[in-house]
mmCIF file of C-alpha atoms in Angstrom:
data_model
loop_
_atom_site.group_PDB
_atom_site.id
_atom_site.type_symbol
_atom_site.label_atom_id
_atom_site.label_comp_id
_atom_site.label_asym_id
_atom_site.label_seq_id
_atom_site.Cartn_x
_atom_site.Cartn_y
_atom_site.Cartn_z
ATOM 1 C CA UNK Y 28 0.000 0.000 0.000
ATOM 2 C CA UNK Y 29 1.644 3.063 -1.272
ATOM 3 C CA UNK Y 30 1.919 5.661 1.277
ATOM 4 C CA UNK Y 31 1.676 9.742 0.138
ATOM 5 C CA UNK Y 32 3.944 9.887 -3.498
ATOM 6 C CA UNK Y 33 5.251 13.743 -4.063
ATOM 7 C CA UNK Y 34 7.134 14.587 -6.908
ATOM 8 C CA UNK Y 35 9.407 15.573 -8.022
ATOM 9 C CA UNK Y 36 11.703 14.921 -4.687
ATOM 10 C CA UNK Y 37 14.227 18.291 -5.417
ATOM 11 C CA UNK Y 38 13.190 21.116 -8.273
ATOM 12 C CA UNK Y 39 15.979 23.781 -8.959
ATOM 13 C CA UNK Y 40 14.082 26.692 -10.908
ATOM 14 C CA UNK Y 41 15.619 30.669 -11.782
ATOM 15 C CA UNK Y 42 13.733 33.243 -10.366
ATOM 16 C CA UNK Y 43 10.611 34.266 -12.866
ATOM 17 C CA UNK Y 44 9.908 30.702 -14.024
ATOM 18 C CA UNK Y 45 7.421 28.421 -12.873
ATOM 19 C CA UNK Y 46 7.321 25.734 -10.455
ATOM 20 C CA UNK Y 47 4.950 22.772 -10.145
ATOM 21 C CA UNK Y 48 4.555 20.300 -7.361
ATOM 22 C CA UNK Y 49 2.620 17.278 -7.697
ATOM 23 C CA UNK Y 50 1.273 15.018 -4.821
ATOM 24 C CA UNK Y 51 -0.310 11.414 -5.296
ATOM 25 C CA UNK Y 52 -2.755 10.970 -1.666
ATOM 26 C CA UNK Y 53 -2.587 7.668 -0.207
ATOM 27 C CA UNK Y 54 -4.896 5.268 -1.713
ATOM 28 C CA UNK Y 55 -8.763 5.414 -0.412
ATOM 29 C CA UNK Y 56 -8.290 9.316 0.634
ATOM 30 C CA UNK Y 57 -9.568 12.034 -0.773
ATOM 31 C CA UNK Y 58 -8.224 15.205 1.268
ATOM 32 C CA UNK Y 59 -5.506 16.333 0.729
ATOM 33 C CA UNK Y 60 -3.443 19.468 2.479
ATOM 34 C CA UNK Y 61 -0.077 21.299 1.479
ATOM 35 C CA UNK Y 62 1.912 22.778 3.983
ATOM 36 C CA UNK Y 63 5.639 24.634 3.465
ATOM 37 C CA UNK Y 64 8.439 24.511 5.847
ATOM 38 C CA UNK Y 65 11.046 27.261 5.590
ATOM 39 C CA UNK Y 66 14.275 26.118 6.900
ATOM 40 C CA UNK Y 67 14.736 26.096 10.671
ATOM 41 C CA UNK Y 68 10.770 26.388 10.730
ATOM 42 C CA UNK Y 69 7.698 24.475 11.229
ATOM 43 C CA UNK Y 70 5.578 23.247 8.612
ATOM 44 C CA UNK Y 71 3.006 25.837 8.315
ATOM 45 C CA UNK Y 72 -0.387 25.442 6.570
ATOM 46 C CA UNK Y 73 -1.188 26.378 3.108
ATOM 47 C CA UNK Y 74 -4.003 24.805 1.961
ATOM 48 C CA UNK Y 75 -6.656 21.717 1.969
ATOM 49 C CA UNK Y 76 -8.538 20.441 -0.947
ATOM 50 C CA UNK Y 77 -10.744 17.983 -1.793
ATOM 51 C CA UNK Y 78 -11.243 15.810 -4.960
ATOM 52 C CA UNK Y 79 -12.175 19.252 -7.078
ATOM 53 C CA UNK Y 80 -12.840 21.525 -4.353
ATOM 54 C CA UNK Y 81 -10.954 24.036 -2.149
ATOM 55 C CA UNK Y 82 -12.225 23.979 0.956
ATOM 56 C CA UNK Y 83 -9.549 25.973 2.896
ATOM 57 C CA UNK Y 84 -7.251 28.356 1.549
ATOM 58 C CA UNK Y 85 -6.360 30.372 4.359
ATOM 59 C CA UNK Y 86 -2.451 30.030 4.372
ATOM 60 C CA UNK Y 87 -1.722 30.594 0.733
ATOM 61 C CA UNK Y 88 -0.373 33.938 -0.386
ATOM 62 C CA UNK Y 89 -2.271 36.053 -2.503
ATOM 63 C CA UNK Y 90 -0.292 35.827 -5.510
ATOM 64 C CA UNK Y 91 1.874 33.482 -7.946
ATOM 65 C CA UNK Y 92 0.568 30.124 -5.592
ATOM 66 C CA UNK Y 93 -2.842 28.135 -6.685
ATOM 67 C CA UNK Y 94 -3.565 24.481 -5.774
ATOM 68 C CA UNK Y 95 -6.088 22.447 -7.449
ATOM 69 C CA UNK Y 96 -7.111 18.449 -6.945
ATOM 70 C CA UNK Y 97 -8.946 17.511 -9.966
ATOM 71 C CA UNK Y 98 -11.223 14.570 -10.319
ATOM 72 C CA UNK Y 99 -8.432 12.701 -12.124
ATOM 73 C CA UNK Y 100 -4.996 12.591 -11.433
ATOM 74 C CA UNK Y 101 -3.049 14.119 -8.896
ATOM 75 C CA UNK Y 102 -3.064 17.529 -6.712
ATOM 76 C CA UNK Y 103 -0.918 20.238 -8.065
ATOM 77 C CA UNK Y 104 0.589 23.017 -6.499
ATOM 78 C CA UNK Y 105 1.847 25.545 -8.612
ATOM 79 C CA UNK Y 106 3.793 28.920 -7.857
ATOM 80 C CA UNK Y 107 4.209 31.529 -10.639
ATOM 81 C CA UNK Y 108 7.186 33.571 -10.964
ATOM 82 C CA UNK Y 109 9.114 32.023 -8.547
ATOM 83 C CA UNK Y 110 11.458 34.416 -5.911
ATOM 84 C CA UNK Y 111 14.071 33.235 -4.113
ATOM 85 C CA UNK Y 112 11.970 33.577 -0.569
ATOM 86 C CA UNK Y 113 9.712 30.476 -2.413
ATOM 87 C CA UNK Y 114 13.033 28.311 -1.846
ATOM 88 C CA UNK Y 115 11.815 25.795 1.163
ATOM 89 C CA UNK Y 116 10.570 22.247 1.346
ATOM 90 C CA UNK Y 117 6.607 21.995 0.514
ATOM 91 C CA UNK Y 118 5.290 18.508 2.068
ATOM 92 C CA UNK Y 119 2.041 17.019 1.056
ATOM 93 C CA UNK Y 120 -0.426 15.515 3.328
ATOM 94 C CA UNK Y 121 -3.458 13.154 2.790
ATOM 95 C CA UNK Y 122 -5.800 11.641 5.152
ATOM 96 C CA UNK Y 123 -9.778 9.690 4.421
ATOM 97 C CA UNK Y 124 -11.843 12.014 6.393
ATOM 98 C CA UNK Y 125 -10.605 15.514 7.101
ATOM 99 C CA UNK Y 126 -12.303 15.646 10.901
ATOM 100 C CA UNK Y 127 -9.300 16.729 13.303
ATOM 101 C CA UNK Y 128 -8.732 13.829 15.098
ATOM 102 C CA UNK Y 129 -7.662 11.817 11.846
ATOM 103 C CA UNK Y 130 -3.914 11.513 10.660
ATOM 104 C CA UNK Y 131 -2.747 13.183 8.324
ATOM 105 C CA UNK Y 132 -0.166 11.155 6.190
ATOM 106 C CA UNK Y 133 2.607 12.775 5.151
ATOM 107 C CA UNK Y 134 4.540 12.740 1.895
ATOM 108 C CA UNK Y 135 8.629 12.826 1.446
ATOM 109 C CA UNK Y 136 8.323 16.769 0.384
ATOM 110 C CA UNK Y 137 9.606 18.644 -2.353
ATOM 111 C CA UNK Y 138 12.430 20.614 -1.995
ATOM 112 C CA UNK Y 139 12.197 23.738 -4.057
ATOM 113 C CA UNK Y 140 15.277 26.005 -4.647
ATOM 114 C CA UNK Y 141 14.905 28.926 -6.282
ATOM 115 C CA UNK Y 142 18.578 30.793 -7.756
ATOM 116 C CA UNK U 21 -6.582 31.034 16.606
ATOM 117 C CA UNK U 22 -4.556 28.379 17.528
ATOM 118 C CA UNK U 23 -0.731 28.114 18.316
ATOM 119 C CA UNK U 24 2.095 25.605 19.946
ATOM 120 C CA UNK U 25 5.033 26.438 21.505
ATOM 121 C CA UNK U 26 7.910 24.382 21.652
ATOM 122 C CA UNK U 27 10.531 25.214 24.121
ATOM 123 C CA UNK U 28 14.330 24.232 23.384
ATOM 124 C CA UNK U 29 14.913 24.559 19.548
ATOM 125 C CA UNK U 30 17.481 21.894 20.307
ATOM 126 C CA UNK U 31 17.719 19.414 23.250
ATOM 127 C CA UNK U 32 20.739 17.202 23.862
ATOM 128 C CA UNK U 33 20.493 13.939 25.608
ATOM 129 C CA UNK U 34 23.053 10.781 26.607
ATOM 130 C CA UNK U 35 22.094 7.265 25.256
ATOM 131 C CA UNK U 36 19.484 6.032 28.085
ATOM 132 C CA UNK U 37 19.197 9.233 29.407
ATOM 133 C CA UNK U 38 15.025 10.766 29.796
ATOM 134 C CA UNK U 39 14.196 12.494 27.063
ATOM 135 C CA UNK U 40 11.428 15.380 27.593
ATOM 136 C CA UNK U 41 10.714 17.429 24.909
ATOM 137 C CA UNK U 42 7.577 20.174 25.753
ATOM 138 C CA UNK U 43 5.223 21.334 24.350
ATOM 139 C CA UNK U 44 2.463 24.418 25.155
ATOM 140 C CA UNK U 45 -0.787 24.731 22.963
ATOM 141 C CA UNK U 46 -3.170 27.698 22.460
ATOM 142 C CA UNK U 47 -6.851 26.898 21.620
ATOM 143 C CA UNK U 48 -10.024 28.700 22.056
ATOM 144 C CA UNK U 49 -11.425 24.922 20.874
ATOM 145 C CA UNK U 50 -10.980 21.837 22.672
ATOM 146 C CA UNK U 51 -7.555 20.857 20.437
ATOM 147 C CA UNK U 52 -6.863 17.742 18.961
ATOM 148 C CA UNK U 53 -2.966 16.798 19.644
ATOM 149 C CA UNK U 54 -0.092 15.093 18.026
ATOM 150 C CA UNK U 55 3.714 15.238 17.825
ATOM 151 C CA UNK U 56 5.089 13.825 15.175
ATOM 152 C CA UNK U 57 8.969 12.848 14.149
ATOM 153 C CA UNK U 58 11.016 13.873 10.580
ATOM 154 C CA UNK U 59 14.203 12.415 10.059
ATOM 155 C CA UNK U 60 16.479 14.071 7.461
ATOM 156 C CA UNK U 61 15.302 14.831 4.515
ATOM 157 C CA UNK U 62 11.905 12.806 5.310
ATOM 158 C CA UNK U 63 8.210 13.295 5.582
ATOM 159 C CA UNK U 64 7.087 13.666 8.922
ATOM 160 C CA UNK U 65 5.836 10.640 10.463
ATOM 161 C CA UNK U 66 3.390 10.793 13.352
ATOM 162 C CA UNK U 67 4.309 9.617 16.674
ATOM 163 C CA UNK U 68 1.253 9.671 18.755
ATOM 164 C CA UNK U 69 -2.020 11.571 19.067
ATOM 165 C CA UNK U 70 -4.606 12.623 21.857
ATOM 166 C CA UNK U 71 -7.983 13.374 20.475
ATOM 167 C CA UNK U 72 -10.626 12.217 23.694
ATOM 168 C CA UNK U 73 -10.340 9.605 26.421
ATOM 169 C CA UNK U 74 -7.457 8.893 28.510
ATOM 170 C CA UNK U 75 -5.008 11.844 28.795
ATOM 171 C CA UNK U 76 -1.688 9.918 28.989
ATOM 172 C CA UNK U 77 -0.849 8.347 25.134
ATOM 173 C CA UNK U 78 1.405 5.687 24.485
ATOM 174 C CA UNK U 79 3.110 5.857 20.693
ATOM 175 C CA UNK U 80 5.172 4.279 18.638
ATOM 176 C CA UNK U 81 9.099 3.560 20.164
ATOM 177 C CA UNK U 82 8.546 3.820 23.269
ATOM 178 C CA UNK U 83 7.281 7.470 23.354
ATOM 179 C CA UNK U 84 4.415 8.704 25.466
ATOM 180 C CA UNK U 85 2.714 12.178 26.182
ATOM 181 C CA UNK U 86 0.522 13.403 28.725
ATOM 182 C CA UNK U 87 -2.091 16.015 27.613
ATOM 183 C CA UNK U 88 -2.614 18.489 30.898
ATOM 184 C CA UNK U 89 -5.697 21.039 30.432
ATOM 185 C CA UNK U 90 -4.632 22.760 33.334
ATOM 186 C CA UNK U 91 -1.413 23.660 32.052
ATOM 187 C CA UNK U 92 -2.219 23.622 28.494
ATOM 188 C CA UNK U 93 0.479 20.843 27.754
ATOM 189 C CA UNK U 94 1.483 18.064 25.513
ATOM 190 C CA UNK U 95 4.820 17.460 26.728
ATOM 191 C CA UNK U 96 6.812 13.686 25.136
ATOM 192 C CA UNK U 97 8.816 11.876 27.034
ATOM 193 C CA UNK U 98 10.650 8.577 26.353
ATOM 194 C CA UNK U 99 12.595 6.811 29.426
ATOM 195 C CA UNK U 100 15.485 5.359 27.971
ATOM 196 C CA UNK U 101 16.609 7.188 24.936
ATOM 197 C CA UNK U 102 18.635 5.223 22.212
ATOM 198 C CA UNK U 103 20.619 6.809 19.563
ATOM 199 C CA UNK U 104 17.632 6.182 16.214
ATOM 200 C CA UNK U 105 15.648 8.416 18.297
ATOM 201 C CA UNK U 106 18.104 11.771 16.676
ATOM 202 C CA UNK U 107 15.603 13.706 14.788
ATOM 203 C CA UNK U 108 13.371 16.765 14.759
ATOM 204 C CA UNK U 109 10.275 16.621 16.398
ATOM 205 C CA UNK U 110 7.393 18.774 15.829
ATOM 206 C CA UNK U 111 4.012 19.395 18.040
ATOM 207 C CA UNK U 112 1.156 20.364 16.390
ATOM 208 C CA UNK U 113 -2.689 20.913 17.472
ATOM 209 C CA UNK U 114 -5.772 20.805 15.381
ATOM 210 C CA UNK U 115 -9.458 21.994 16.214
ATOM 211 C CA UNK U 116 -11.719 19.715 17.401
ATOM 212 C CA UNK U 117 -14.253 21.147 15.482
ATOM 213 C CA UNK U 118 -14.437 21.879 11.889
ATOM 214 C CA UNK U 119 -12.138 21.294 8.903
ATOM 215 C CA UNK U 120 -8.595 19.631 9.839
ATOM 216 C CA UNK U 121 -5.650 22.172 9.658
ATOM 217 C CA UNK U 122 -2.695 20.918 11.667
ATOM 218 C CA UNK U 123 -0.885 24.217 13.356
ATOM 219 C CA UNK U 124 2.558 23.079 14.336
ATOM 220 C CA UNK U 125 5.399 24.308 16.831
ATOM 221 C CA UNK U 126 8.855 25.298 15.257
ATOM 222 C CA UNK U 127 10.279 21.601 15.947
ATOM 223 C CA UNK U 128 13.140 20.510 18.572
ATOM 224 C CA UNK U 129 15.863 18.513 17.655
ATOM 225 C CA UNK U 130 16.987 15.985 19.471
ATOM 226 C CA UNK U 131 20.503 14.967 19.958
ATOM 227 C CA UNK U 132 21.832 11.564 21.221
ATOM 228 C CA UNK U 133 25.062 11.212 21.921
ATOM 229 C CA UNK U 134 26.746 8.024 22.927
#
């Protein structure tokens, strides 16, 4: 049973160009959450979407980042015109139910540097 | 809103020694709890979790936590600590009510030295 499948592992992009991170959930779950850890930081929250739904968007900046989770396929999180303060590791989570008291399984990350 | 503290960005500890790593939580909610581990360039695995019920939670390794209302605490603790357990460790809390959205502490890392 596959656990939570992120790729790709390490992306290297130039500032201005496009990044785009894609997460596989864990087989049988359909929520799936994004969260970015700057180094010697937490993980903090970015978003939480369902299969074609965002249902909580809270923690992503205003600009250059959208996440989508289409019926088919996996979630994508993509960041426009990447800056060099975008360079940090962005994990994906997945769990079946999104009530609090369920796990959240967490992908390896992608680690995003930006030159 | 919701927030964790973790005290000690970095805690160092002898092979068998106790480890206690704490951890302080801020919710207007009753909070859902968990720490969980990340070994180098990992995912984050979890560790143990306190949602209801009985307030002292055994996890995985040996680790255990003891959720405190009074003092608004999640604190881990392992008896005997063995040199695997090197890592970072992060708290987090989530509302009990509502969508999930984990809200995690800056992380500890935990040094074992022989």
């Amino acid at each position: 049973n596959a656990g939570v499948m992120q790729n790709p592992r390490h992306l290297v992009r130039r500032r201005g160009q496009e990044a785009r991170l894609r997460c596989s959930p864990m087989k049988g779950h359909s929520h799936v959450y994004w969260y970015r850890q700057l180094p010697e930081e937490g993980l903090k929250f970015m978003v939480y979407l369902q299969k074609e739904n965002i249902i909580d968007e809270s923690g992503m900046p205003k600009e250059r980042f959208s996440a989508e989770f289409p019926k088919e396929g996996p979630s994508i999180l993509r960041i426009q015109q990447v800056v060099r303060g975008d360079s940090a590791a962005y994990f994906c989570a997945s769990s079946q139910v999104g009530q609090g008291k369920n796990e959240q399984f967490f992908g390896p990350g992608t680690r995003l540097t930006v030159l | 809103a919701q927030s964790v503290t973790q005290l000690g960005s970095h805690v160092s500890v002898s092979e068998g020694a106790l480890v206690l790593l704490r951890c302080n939580y801020s919710s207007s909610v009753p909070p859902y709890l968990f720490w969980y581990v990340q070994y180098p360039n990992q995912g984050l695995q979890l560790l143990l979790k306190y949602t209801t019920g009985a307030t002292l939670v055994k996890g995985i390794n040996g680790f255990e936590a003891e959720f405190k209302k009074s003092e608004t605490s999640f604190h881990l603790t392992k008896p005997s600590a063995h040199m695997s357990d090197a890592a970072e460790y992060f708290c987090a809390v989530s509302e009990s009510t509502g969508f999930q959205k984990l809200v995690f502490g800056t992380g500890t890392r935990l040094l074992v030295s022989p």
